[in-house]
PDB file of C-alpha atoms and ligand atoms in Angstrom:
ATOM      1  CA  MET A   1       0.560  -1.074-171.980  1.00 72.00           C
ATOM      2  CA  PRO A   2       3.085  -3.921-172.096  1.00 92.00           C
ATOM      3  CA  SER A   3       2.848  -7.603-171.186  1.00 94.00           C
ATOM      4  CA  GLN A   4       6.291  -7.410-169.574  1.00 98.00           C
ATOM      5  CA  VAL A   5       7.725  -4.738-167.286  1.00 98.00           C
ATOM      6  CA  LEU A   6      11.151  -4.390-165.703  1.00 98.00           C
ATOM      7  CA  THR A   7      11.726  -2.196-162.656  1.00 98.00           C
ATOM      8  CA  ILE A   8      15.212  -1.594-161.248  1.00 98.00           C
ATOM      9  CA  LEU A   9      15.715  -0.564-157.633  1.00 98.00           C
ATOM     10  CA  ASN A  10      18.152   2.229-156.888  1.00 98.00           C
ATOM     11  CA  GLN A  11      18.751   1.148-153.282  1.00 98.00           C
ATOM     12  CA  PRO A  12      17.484  -2.390-152.646  1.00 98.00           C
ATOM     13  CA  SER A  13      18.735  -2.298-149.049  1.00 98.00           C
ATOM     14  CA  ALA A  14      18.933   0.626-146.636  1.00 97.00           C
ATOM     15  CA  ASP A  15      22.103  -1.045-145.263  1.00 97.00           C
ATOM     16  CA  ALA A  16      24.031  -0.417-148.509  1.00 98.00           C
ATOM     17  CA  PRO A  17      24.634   2.718-150.612  1.00 97.00           C
ATOM     18  CA  ALA A  18      22.305   3.663-153.475  1.00 98.00           C
ATOM     19  CA  HIS A  19      23.425   3.084-157.065  1.00 98.00           C
ATOM     20  CA  GLU A  20      22.591   6.709-157.919  1.00 97.00           C
ATOM     21  CA  PRO A  21      22.489   8.852-154.752  1.00 97.00           C
ATOM     22  CA  GLY A  22      19.464  11.145-154.740  1.00 96.00           C
ATOM     23  CA  ALA A  23      17.727   9.394-157.635  1.00 98.00           C
ATOM     24  CA  SER A  24      14.212   7.964-157.302  1.00 97.00           C
ATOM     25  CA  PRO A  25      13.871   4.651-155.413  1.00 97.00           C
ATOM     26  CA  PHE A  26      13.207   2.706-158.623  1.00 98.00           C
ATOM     27  CA  ARG A  27      12.949   3.227-162.372  1.00 98.00           C
ATOM     28  CA  PHE A  28      11.412   1.342-165.269  1.00 98.00           C
ATOM     29  CA  ALA A  29      13.881  -0.131-167.736  1.00 98.00           C
ATOM     30  CA  ASP A  30      13.752  -1.677-171.190  1.00 98.00           C
ATOM     31  CA  VAL A  31      13.086  -5.422-170.783  1.00 97.00           C
ATOM     32  CA  ALA A  32      14.880  -6.175-174.042  1.00 95.00           C
ATOM     33  CA  SER A  33      18.134  -4.323-173.235  1.00 97.00           C
ATOM     34  CA  PRO A  34      21.000  -5.516-171.031  1.00 96.00           C
ATOM     35  CA  GLN A  35      20.828  -3.947-167.565  1.00 97.00           C
ATOM     36  CA  LEU A  36      23.102  -6.019-165.331  1.00 96.00           C
ATOM     37  CA  SER A  37      26.910  -6.091-165.156  1.00 97.00           C
ATOM     38  CA  MET A  38      28.548  -9.329-166.262  1.00 97.00           C
ATOM     39  CA  LEU A  39      30.539  -9.033-163.034  1.00 97.00           C
ATOM     40  CA  ASP A  40      27.427  -9.233-160.876  1.00 98.00           C
ATOM     41  CA  LEU A  41      27.776 -12.097-158.379  1.00 98.00           C
ATOM     42  CA  GLY A  42      24.227 -13.103-159.225  1.00 98.00           C
ATOM     43  CA  VAL A  43      25.512 -13.954-162.704  1.00 97.00           C
ATOM     44  CA  THR A  44      28.983 -15.260-161.887  1.00 97.00           C
ATOM     45  CA  ARG A  45      28.117 -17.255-158.734  1.00 97.00           C
ATOM     46  CA  GLY A  46      24.349 -17.533-158.581  1.00 98.00           C
ATOM     47  CA  ASP A  47      24.677 -15.547-155.352  1.00 98.00           C
ATOM     48  CA  GLY A  48      21.303 -14.019-154.658  1.00 98.00           C
ATOM     49  CA  ILE A  49      17.675 -14.671-153.813  1.00 98.00           C
ATOM     50  CA  PHE A  50      14.297 -14.312-155.472  1.00 98.00           C
ATOM     51  CA  GLU A  51      10.547 -14.515-155.046  1.00 98.00           C
ATOM     52  CA  SER A  52       7.951 -15.250-157.737  1.00 98.00           C
ATOM     53  CA  ILE A  53       4.638 -13.666-156.809  1.00 98.00           C
ATOM     54  CA  SER A  54       1.324 -14.540-158.464  1.00 98.00           C
ATOM     55  CA  VAL A  55      -0.735 -11.570-159.609  1.00 97.00           C
ATOM     56  CA  GLY A  56      -4.453 -12.309-160.009  1.00 95.00           C
ATOM     57  CA  ASN A  57      -6.466  -9.611-161.803  1.00 91.00           C
ATOM     58  CA  GLY A  58      -3.885  -7.002-160.866  1.00 95.00           C
ATOM     59  CA  ARG A  59      -3.467  -8.002-157.207  1.00 96.00           C
ATOM     60  CA  ALA A  60      -0.279  -9.448-155.727  1.00 97.00           C
ATOM     61  CA  GLN A  61      -1.172 -12.648-153.871  1.00 97.00           C
ATOM     62  CA  ALA A  62       0.333 -13.739-150.558  1.00 97.00           C
ATOM     63  CA  PHE A  63       2.294 -10.490-150.837  1.00 98.00           C
ATOM     64  CA  ASP A  64       3.274 -10.126-147.172  1.00 98.00           C
ATOM     65  CA  HIS A  65       4.247 -13.800-146.976  1.00 98.00           C
ATOM     66  CA  HIS A  66       6.486 -13.419-150.055  1.00 98.00           C
ATOM     67  CA  LEU A  67       8.101 -10.263-148.685  1.00 98.00           C
ATOM     68  CA  SER A  68       8.816 -11.828-145.297  1.00 98.00           C
ATOM     69  CA  ARG A  69      10.279 -14.931-146.960  1.00 98.00           C
ATOM     70  CA  PHE A  70      12.427 -12.646-149.158  1.00 98.00           C
ATOM     71  CA  ALA A  71      13.839 -11.040-146.011  1.00 98.00           C
ATOM     72  CA  GLN A  72      14.426 -14.457-144.407  1.00 98.00           C
ATOM     73  CA  SER A  73      16.272 -15.733-147.478  1.00 98.00           C
ATOM     74  CA  ALA A  74      18.432 -12.568-147.466  1.00 98.00           C
ATOM     75  CA  ALA A  75      19.291 -13.174-143.808  1.00 98.00           C
ATOM     76  CA  ARG A  76      20.215 -16.808-144.496  1.00 97.00           C
ATOM     77  CA  LEU A  77      22.646 -15.661-147.243  1.00 98.00           C
ATOM     78  CA  ASP A  78      24.005 -12.745-145.143  1.00 98.00           C
ATOM     79  CA  LEU A  79      22.836 -10.352-147.857  1.00 98.00           C
ATOM     80  CA  PRO A  80      22.097  -6.714-146.951  1.00 98.00           C
ATOM     81  CA  THR A  81      18.561  -6.636-145.530  1.00 98.00           C
ATOM     82  CA  PRO A  82      16.098  -5.756-148.304  1.00 98.00           C
ATOM     83  CA  ASP A  83      14.183  -2.515-147.730  1.00 98.00           C
ATOM     84  CA  LEU A  84      10.754  -4.141-147.875  1.00 98.00           C
ATOM     85  CA  GLU A  85       8.822  -0.879-148.245  1.00 98.00           C
ATOM     86  CA  VAL A  86      10.817   0.062-151.353  1.00 98.00           C
ATOM     87  CA  TRP A  87      10.400  -3.474-152.711  1.00 98.00           C
ATOM     88  CA  ARG A  88       6.667  -3.353-152.053  1.00 98.00           C
ATOM     89  CA  GLU A  89       6.339  -0.038-153.937  1.00 98.00           C
ATOM     90  CA  ALA A  90       8.504  -1.228-156.826  1.00 98.00           C
ATOM     91  CA  ILE A  91       6.503  -4.460-157.163  1.00 98.00           C
ATOM     92  CA  LEU A  92       3.172  -2.606-157.025  1.00 98.00           C
ATOM     93  CA  ALA A  93       4.414  -0.126-159.651  1.00 98.00           C
ATOM     94  CA  THR A  94       5.470  -3.053-161.853  1.00 98.00           C
ATOM     95  CA  ILE A  95       1.999  -4.575-161.568  1.00 98.00           C
ATOM     96  CA  ASP A  96       0.342  -1.209-162.312  1.00 98.00           C
ATOM     97  CA  ALA A  97       2.441  -0.785-165.437  1.00 98.00           C
ATOM     98  CA  LEU A  98       1.486  -4.241-166.774  1.00 98.00           C
ATOM     99  CA  ASP A  99      -1.328  -4.607-169.242  1.00 96.00           C
ATOM    100  CA  ASP A 100      -4.444  -6.093-167.552  1.00 94.00           C
ATOM    101  CA  ALA A 101      -4.520  -9.892-167.474  1.00 96.00           C
ATOM    102  CA  GLU A 102      -6.242 -12.544-165.379  1.00 95.00           C
ATOM    103  CA  GLU A 103      -2.926 -14.070-164.363  1.00 97.00           C
ATOM    104  CA  SER A 104       0.472 -12.430-164.236  1.00 98.00           C
ATOM    105  CA  PHE A 105       3.489 -12.724-161.983  1.00 98.00           C
ATOM    106  CA  VAL A 106       6.308 -10.610-160.639  1.00 98.00           C
ATOM    107  CA  LYS A 107       9.752 -12.045-160.030  1.00 98.00           C
ATOM    108  CA  ALA A 108      11.755 -10.034-157.494  1.00 99.00           C
ATOM    109  CA  VAL A 109      15.517 -10.665-157.483  1.00 99.00           C
ATOM    110  CA  LEU A 110      18.198  -9.443-155.079  1.00 99.00           C
ATOM    111  CA  THR A 111      21.851 -10.310-155.795  1.00 98.00           C
ATOM    112  CA  ARG A 112      25.061  -9.486-153.944  1.00 98.00           C
ATOM    113  CA  GLY A 113      26.050  -7.135-156.795  1.00 98.00           C
ATOM    114  CA  ILE A 114      29.566  -6.692-158.151  1.00 98.00           C
ATOM    115  CA  GLU A 115      32.247  -8.295-155.986  1.00 95.00           C
ATOM    116  CA  GLY A 116      33.743  -5.732-153.590  1.00 94.00           C
ATOM    117  CA  ASP A 117      31.310  -2.996-154.615  1.00 97.00           C
ATOM    118  CA  GLY A 118      29.026  -3.451-151.603  1.00 96.00           C
ATOM    119  CA  ARG A 119      25.841  -2.476-153.453  1.00 98.00           C
ATOM    120  CA  PRO A 120      23.384  -5.309-154.051  1.00 98.00           C
ATOM    121  CA  SER A 121      21.446  -5.393-157.319  1.00 98.00           C
ATOM    122  CA  GLY A 122      17.672  -5.551-157.175  1.00 98.00           C
ATOM    123  CA  TRP A 123      14.943  -5.679-159.758  1.00 98.00           C
ATOM    124  CA  ALA A 124      11.340  -6.742-160.262  1.00 98.00           C
ATOM    125  CA  PHE A 125      10.280  -8.324-163.539  1.00 98.00           C
ATOM    126  CA  GLY A 126       6.557  -8.527-164.242  1.00 98.00           C
ATOM    127  CA  SER A 127       4.994 -10.592-166.986  1.00 98.00           C
ATOM    128  CA  HIS A 128       1.739 -12.183-168.043  1.00 98.00           C
ATOM    129  CA  SER A 129       1.694 -15.863-167.007  1.00 98.00           C
ATOM    130  CA  PRO A 130       1.733 -18.797-169.411  1.00 97.00           C
ATOM    131  CA  ASP A 131      -1.503 -20.793-169.759  1.00 98.00           C
ATOM    132  CA  PHE A 132      -1.423 -23.706-167.289  1.00 98.00           C
ATOM    133  CA  THR A 133      -4.922 -25.033-168.027  1.00 98.00           C
ATOM    134  CA  ARG A 134      -3.689 -28.432-169.260  1.00 98.00           C
ATOM    135  CA  GLU A 135      -1.436 -29.012-166.237  1.00 98.00           C
ATOM    136  CA  ARG A 136      -4.143 -27.872-163.778  1.00 98.00           C
ATOM    137  CA  THR A 137      -6.859 -30.070-165.256  1.00 97.00           C
ATOM    138  CA  GLU A 138      -5.144 -33.187-166.665  1.00 97.00           C
ATOM    139  CA  GLY A 139      -2.317 -33.282-164.150  1.00 98.00           C
ATOM    140  CA  ILE A 140       1.345 -34.112-164.693  1.00 98.00           C
ATOM    141  CA  ARG A 141       3.555 -37.183-164.436  1.00 98.00           C
ATOM    142  CA  VAL A 142       6.143 -36.874-161.686  1.00 98.00           C
ATOM    143  CA  VAL A 143       9.244 -38.870-160.736  1.00 98.00           C
ATOM    144  CA  LEU A 144      10.911 -39.179-157.349  1.00 98.00           C
ATOM    145  CA  LEU A 145      14.600 -38.219-157.438  1.00 98.00           C
ATOM    146  CA  ASP A 146      17.232 -38.443-154.702  1.00 98.00           C
ATOM    147  CA  ARG A 147      18.347 -34.969-153.577  1.00 98.00           C
ATOM    148  CA  GLY A 148      21.475 -36.485-152.059  1.00 98.00           C
ATOM    149  CA  TYR A 149      21.139 -34.767-148.683  1.00 97.00           C
ATOM    150  CA  ARG A 150      19.739 -36.101-145.403  1.00 98.00           C
ATOM    151  CA  HIS A 151      16.399 -34.766-144.216  1.00 97.00           C
ATOM    152  CA  ASP A 152      18.037 -32.912-141.287  1.00 97.00           C
ATOM    153  CA  ILE A 153      20.607 -30.770-143.149  1.00 97.00           C
ATOM    154  CA  GLN A 154      18.862 -27.553-142.198  1.00 96.00           C
ATOM    155  CA  HIS A 155      20.047 -28.247-138.634  1.00 96.00           C
ATOM    156  CA  THR A 156      23.359 -30.000-139.259  1.00 97.00           C
ATOM    157  CA  SER A 157      24.582 -27.851-142.188  1.00 97.00           C
ATOM    158  CA  PRO A 158      22.789 -24.493-142.440  1.00 96.00           C
ATOM    159  CA  TRP A 159      25.467 -23.254-144.872  1.00 97.00           C
ATOM    160  CA  LEU A 160      23.870 -25.472-147.531  1.00 97.00           C
ATOM    161  CA  LEU A 161      21.020 -22.911-147.474  1.00 97.00           C
ATOM    162  CA  ALA A 162      18.303 -25.537-147.629  1.00 96.00           C
ATOM    163  CA  GLY A 163      14.959 -23.797-147.440  1.00 95.00           C
ATOM    164  CA  ALA A 164      16.278 -20.422-148.665  1.00 97.00           C
ATOM    165  CA  LYS A 165      14.995 -19.252-152.046  1.00 98.00           C
ATOM    166  CA  THR A 166      18.323 -18.674-153.779  1.00 98.00           C
ATOM    167  CA  ILE A 167      18.823 -18.034-157.489  1.00 98.00           C
ATOM    168  CA  SER A 168      21.191 -21.059-157.705  1.00 97.00           C
ATOM    169  CA  TYR A 169      18.598 -23.140-159.546  1.00 96.00           C
ATOM    170  CA  ALA A 170      20.806 -25.056-162.028  1.00 97.00           C
ATOM    171  CA  VAL A 171      20.099 -28.273-160.077  1.00 97.00           C
ATOM    172  CA  ASN A 172      16.372 -27.483-159.956  1.00 98.00           C
ATOM    173  CA  ARG A 173      16.429 -27.191-163.759  1.00 98.00           C
ATOM    174  CA  ALA A 174      18.626 -30.276-164.278  1.00 98.00           C
ATOM    175  CA  VAL A 175      16.172 -32.503-162.422  1.00 98.00           C
ATOM    176  CA  VAL A 176      13.332 -31.439-164.731  1.00 98.00           C
ATOM    177  CA  ARG A 177      15.452 -32.495-167.739  1.00 98.00           C
ATOM    178  CA  GLU A 178      16.045 -35.825-165.955  1.00 98.00           C
ATOM    179  CA  ALA A 179      12.278 -36.130-165.421  1.00 98.00           C
ATOM    180  CA  GLU A 180      11.739 -35.538-169.143  1.00 98.00           C
ATOM    181  CA  ARG A 181      14.253 -38.262-169.976  1.00 98.00           C
ATOM    182  CA  ARG A 182      12.084 -40.552-167.815  1.00 98.00           C
ATOM    183  CA  GLY A 183       8.860 -39.525-169.583  1.00 98.00           C
ATOM    184  CA  ALA A 184       7.642 -37.193-166.825  1.00 98.00           C
ATOM    185  CA  GLU A 185       7.266 -33.429-166.424  1.00 98.00           C
ATOM    186  CA  ASP A 186       8.249 -32.753-162.865  1.00 98.00           C
ATOM    187  CA  VAL A 187      10.046 -34.073-159.817  1.00 98.00           C
ATOM    188  CA  ILE A 188       9.638 -34.680-156.114  1.00 98.00           C
ATOM    189  CA  PHE A 189      12.940 -34.721-154.236  1.00 98.00           C
ATOM    190  CA  VAL A 190      13.573 -37.446-151.683  1.00 98.00           C
ATOM    191  CA  SER A 191      16.260 -37.087-148.996  1.00 98.00           C
ATOM    192  CA  SER A 192      19.202 -39.512-149.033  1.00 98.00           C
ATOM    193  CA  ASP A 193      17.629 -41.174-145.985  1.00 98.00           C
ATOM    194  CA  GLY A 194      14.302 -41.752-147.698  1.00 98.00           C
ATOM    195  CA  ILE A 195      12.031 -38.854-146.694  1.00 98.00           C
ATOM    196  CA  VAL A 196       9.800 -37.117-149.244  1.00 98.00           C
ATOM    197  CA  LEU A 197      10.706 -33.410-149.563  1.00 98.00           C
ATOM    198  CA  GLU A 198       9.419 -30.971-152.226  1.00 98.00           C
ATOM    199  CA  GLY A 199       9.424 -30.268-155.956  1.00 98.00           C
ATOM    200  CA  PRO A 200      12.229 -28.229-157.550  1.00 98.00           C
ATOM    201  CA  THR A 201       9.836 -25.253-157.792  1.00 98.00           C
ATOM    202  CA  SER A 202       6.837 -26.417-155.779  1.00 98.00           C
ATOM    203  CA  THR A 203       5.492 -27.851-152.529  1.00 98.00           C
ATOM    204  CA  LEU A 204       3.892 -31.307-152.354  1.00 98.00           C
ATOM    205  CA  ILE A 205       0.379 -31.640-150.936  1.00 98.00           C
ATOM    206  CA  PHE A 206      -1.445 -34.965-150.735  1.00 98.00           C
ATOM    207  CA  ARG A 207      -4.884 -36.084-149.634  1.00 98.00           C
ATOM    208  CA  ARG A 208      -5.766 -39.023-147.427  1.00 97.00           C
ATOM    209  CA  GLY A 209      -9.502 -39.137-146.911  1.00 97.00           C
ATOM    210  CA  ASN A 210     -10.521 -35.772-145.469  1.00 98.00           C
ATOM    211  CA  THR A 211      -7.005 -34.626-144.638  1.00 98.00           C
ATOM    212  CA  LEU A 212      -4.662 -32.555-146.787  1.00 98.00           C
ATOM    213  CA  ALA A 213      -1.052 -33.103-145.748  1.00 98.00           C
ATOM    214  CA  THR A 214       2.330 -31.683-146.731  1.00 98.00           C
ATOM    215  CA  PRO A 215       5.923 -32.558-145.800  1.00 98.00           C
ATOM    216  CA  HIS A 216       7.019 -30.954-142.566  1.00 97.00           C
ATOM    217  CA  VAL A 217       8.765 -27.627-143.146  1.00 94.00           C
ATOM    218  CA  ASP A 218      11.556 -28.729-140.804  1.00 95.00           C
ATOM    219  CA  LEU A 219      12.986 -30.989-143.546  1.00 98.00           C
ATOM    220  CA  GLY A 220      15.161 -28.359-145.240  1.00 97.00           C
ATOM    221  CA  ILE A 221      12.443 -27.382-147.715  1.00 98.00           C
ATOM    222  CA  LEU A 222      11.016 -24.022-148.700  1.00 98.00           C
ATOM    223  CA  GLU A 223       8.050 -22.880-146.654  1.00 97.00           C
ATOM    224  CA  GLY A 224       5.497 -22.478-149.463  1.00 98.00           C
ATOM    225  CA  THR A 225       3.154 -19.512-149.721  1.00 98.00           C
ATOM    226  CA  THR A 226       0.772 -21.482-151.968  1.00 98.00           C
ATOM    227  CA  GLN A 227       0.723 -24.437-149.563  1.00 98.00           C
ATOM    228  CA  ALA A 228      -0.232 -22.039-146.750  1.00 98.00           C
ATOM    229  CA  ASN A 229      -3.149 -20.775-148.856  1.00 98.00           C
ATOM    230  CA  VAL A 230      -4.215 -24.293-149.860  1.00 98.00           C
ATOM    231  CA  PHE A 231      -4.362 -25.172-146.153  1.00 98.00           C
ATOM    232  CA  ARG A 232      -6.571 -22.093-145.578  1.00 98.00           C
ATOM    233  CA  PHE A 233      -8.794 -23.278-148.416  1.00 98.00           C
ATOM    234  CA  ALA A 234      -8.933 -26.787-146.888  1.00 98.00           C
ATOM    235  CA  GLU A 235      -9.874 -25.472-143.462  1.00 97.00           C
ATOM    236  CA  GLU A 236     -12.663 -23.339-144.971  1.00 97.00           C
ATOM    237  CA  ARG A 237     -14.013 -26.512-146.650  1.00 97.00           C
ATOM    238  CA  GLY A 238     -13.926 -28.465-143.390  1.00 98.00           C
ATOM    239  CA  LEU A 239     -10.923 -30.612-144.351  1.00 98.00           C
ATOM    240  CA  SER A 240      -8.177 -31.322-141.814  1.00 98.00           C
ATOM    241  CA  THR A 241      -4.570 -30.346-142.505  1.00 98.00           C
ATOM    242  CA  SER A 242      -1.301 -31.774-141.290  1.00 98.00           C
ATOM    243  CA  TYR A 243       2.484 -31.511-141.616  1.00 98.00           C
ATOM    244  CA  GLU A 244       4.034 -34.951-141.943  1.00 98.00           C
ATOM    245  CA  VAL A 245       7.221 -36.927-142.401  1.00 98.00           C
ATOM    246  CA  VAL A 246       6.402 -39.230-145.309  1.00 98.00           C
ATOM    247  CA  THR A 247       8.204 -42.018-147.138  1.00 98.00           C
ATOM    248  CA  PRO A 248       7.821 -42.637-150.894  1.00 98.00           C
ATOM    249  CA  GLU A 249       5.900 -45.860-150.144  1.00 96.00           C
ATOM    250  CA  SER A 250       3.405 -44.020-147.988  1.00 96.00           C
ATOM    251  CA  LEU A 251       3.005 -41.253-150.612  1.00 97.00           C
ATOM    252  CA  GLN A 252       2.183 -43.887-153.254  1.00 95.00           C
ATOM    253  CA  SER A 253      -0.935 -44.817-151.300  1.00 95.00           C
ATOM    254  CA  ALA A 254      -2.333 -41.260-151.062  1.00 97.00           C
ATOM    255  CA  ASP A 255      -5.803 -40.676-152.530  1.00 97.00           C
ATOM    256  CA  ALA A 256      -4.572 -37.699-154.573  1.00 98.00           C
ATOM    257  CA  ALA A 257      -1.534 -35.413-154.692  1.00 98.00           C
ATOM    258  CA  TRP A 258      -0.578 -31.985-156.055  1.00 98.00           C
ATOM    259  CA  LEU A 259       2.480 -29.871-156.665  1.00 99.00           C
ATOM    260  CA  VAL A 260       1.566 -26.347-155.639  1.00 98.00           C
ATOM    261  CA  SER A 261       3.438 -23.108-156.309  1.00 98.00           C
ATOM    262  CA  SER A 262       2.926 -19.467-157.114  1.00 98.00           C
ATOM    263  CA  VAL A 263       2.143 -18.789-160.793  1.00 98.00           C
ATOM    264  CA  ARG A 264       1.420 -22.420-161.836  1.00 98.00           C
ATOM    265  CA  LEU A 265      -0.801 -22.872-158.743  1.00 98.00           C
ATOM    266  CA  ALA A 266      -2.148 -26.387-157.936  1.00 98.00           C
ATOM    267  CA  VAL A 267      -1.232 -29.082-160.416  1.00 98.00           C
ATOM    268  CA  PRO A 268      -2.520 -32.593-159.742  1.00 98.00           C
ATOM    269  CA  ILE A 269      -0.072 -35.488-159.982  1.00 98.00           C
ATOM    270  CA  SER A 270      -1.395 -38.124-162.398  1.00 98.00           C
ATOM    271  CA  ALA A 271       1.491 -40.595-162.046  1.00 98.00           C
ATOM    272  CA  LEU A 272       4.302 -41.109-159.595  1.00 98.00           C
ATOM    273  CA  ASP A 273       7.253 -43.097-160.985  1.00 97.00           C
ATOM    274  CA  ASP A 274       4.937 -44.591-163.636  1.00 92.00           C
ATOM    275  CA  LYS A 275       2.288 -45.654-161.097  1.00 96.00           C
ATOM    276  CA  PRO A 276      -1.044 -43.895-161.693  1.00 96.00           C
ATOM    277  CA  VAL A 277      -2.269 -41.523-158.976  1.00 96.00           C
ATOM    278  CA  GLY A 278      -5.942 -40.577-158.700  1.00 95.00           C
ATOM    279  CA  VAL A 279      -6.656 -37.060-160.023  1.00 97.00           C
ATOM    280  CA  ASP A 280      -9.234 -35.351-157.819  1.00 97.00           C
ATOM    281  CA  SER A 281     -10.637 -33.050-160.511  1.00 97.00           C
ATOM    282  CA  GLU A 282     -13.294 -31.433-158.346  1.00 97.00           C
ATOM    283  CA  LEU A 283     -10.894 -30.571-155.520  1.00 98.00           C
ATOM    284  CA  SER A 284      -8.204 -29.418-158.005  1.00 98.00           C
ATOM    285  CA  ALA A 285     -10.646 -27.053-159.718  1.00 98.00           C
ATOM    286  CA  ALA A 286     -11.868 -25.672-156.386  1.00 98.00           C
ATOM    287  CA  MET A 287      -8.294 -25.203-155.140  1.00 98.00           C
ATOM    288  CA  ASN A 288      -7.237 -23.363-158.286  1.00 98.00           C
ATOM    289  CA  SER A 289     -10.315 -21.197-158.245  1.00 97.00           C
ATOM    290  CA  TYR A 290      -9.586 -20.273-154.621  1.00 97.00           C
ATOM    291  CA  LEU A 291      -5.928 -19.526-155.433  1.00 97.00           C
ATOM    292  CA  ARG A 292      -6.769 -17.503-158.562  1.00 95.00           C
ATOM    293  CA  ASN A 293      -9.264 -15.357-156.700  1.00 93.00           C
ATOM    294  CA  LEU A 294      -7.182 -14.542-153.615  1.00 92.00           C
ATOM    295  CA  ARG A 295      -7.475 -10.882-152.745  1.00 79.00           C
ATOM    296  CA  ASP A 296      -4.011 -10.574-151.186  1.00 77.00           C
TER     297      ASP A 296
HETATM  298  N1  PLP B   1       9.777 -25.216-153.123  1.00 91.20           N
HETATM  299  C1  PLP B   1      10.683 -24.690-153.976  1.00 91.20           C
HETATM  300  C2  PLP B   1      12.060 -25.280-154.028  1.00 91.20           C
HETATM  301  C3  PLP B   1      10.342 -23.598-154.794  1.00 91.20           C
HETATM  302  O1  PLP B   1      11.244 -23.070-155.623  1.00 91.20           O
HETATM  303  C4  PLP B   1       9.031 -23.076-154.726  1.00 91.20           C
HETATM  304  C5  PLP B   1       8.608 -21.939-155.561  1.00 91.20           C
HETATM  305  O2  PLP B   1       9.288 -21.529-156.456  1.00 91.20           O
HETATM  306  C6  PLP B   1       8.105 -23.660-153.856  1.00 91.20           C
HETATM  307  C7  PLP B   1       8.520 -24.724-153.049  1.00 91.20           C
HETATM  308  C8  PLP B   1       6.689 -23.137-153.755  1.00 91.20           C
HETATM  309  O3  PLP B   1       6.674 -21.905-153.109  1.00 91.20           O
HETATM  310  P1  PLP B   1       5.491 -20.861-153.332  1.00 91.20           P
HETATM  311  O4  PLP B   1       4.225 -21.604-153.153  1.00 91.20           O
HETATM  312  O5  PLP B   1       5.704 -19.857-152.269  1.00 91.20           O
HETATM  313  O6  PLP B   1       5.641 -20.337-154.717  1.00 91.20           O
END
């Protein structure tokens, strides 16, 4: 069995025609061969959405949360509503076809398809995950970068799609290159009016005493599935949780901080803009163990 699997959906949305009427809802395809038209708006405009789902020992984690967020992102972009039952089956089939591994992931992508064609493109790509042991144990250096938008754009300017998981990630990649130029590995965005937001592919969580906190979801940031599970973990351990509006200065004084996301899971922050941050190794290990062993 392979370490990578590609599954293409025949009819990603019941609101749009199938690519091949009467054919099965999805088919496996050769990962190494081209499958998508160069005219697809996902390619030419970055017009589409995605979800990356952790798979632990063959089980999709936070699956319902990912699927509901996928549907919300589609609604925000006025994409045809994804047929979640077909997506669920296609993703489960992708996982089944993957060679066994402790940690894998599936990336589900829905694009607007070829301009004027009216049929969205949809596929699920499954793969074994890279080894994140170093990041999860030693932590990573992070820099704060200005996102250039106010913290309230979700309300003032919903067309900017803040908080939707779109495939337009060129900026999210550019900031990591900027972090590398500054001797760091990752980034936390700050709004133009000085509020701490999120990472380019992760949610920030920080600890003050016995409380785990995260930036309020109302700040135009993605509502994280991993953050939701880390809060469940915290509550089971008797820690308090809270959603906050934080400034960079206040974040600097946290006892510990993490960037959390599907696939990479919880990565402690060891330095913030060159200032050391305490790495809580015990809590990081417990968090990652909890996340790795989630049953759904
Ligand atoms: N914020 C952004 C911008 C992301 O791209 C991601 C994940 O890719 C996250 C947060 C974390 O979300 P999740 O924990 O659901 O993977």
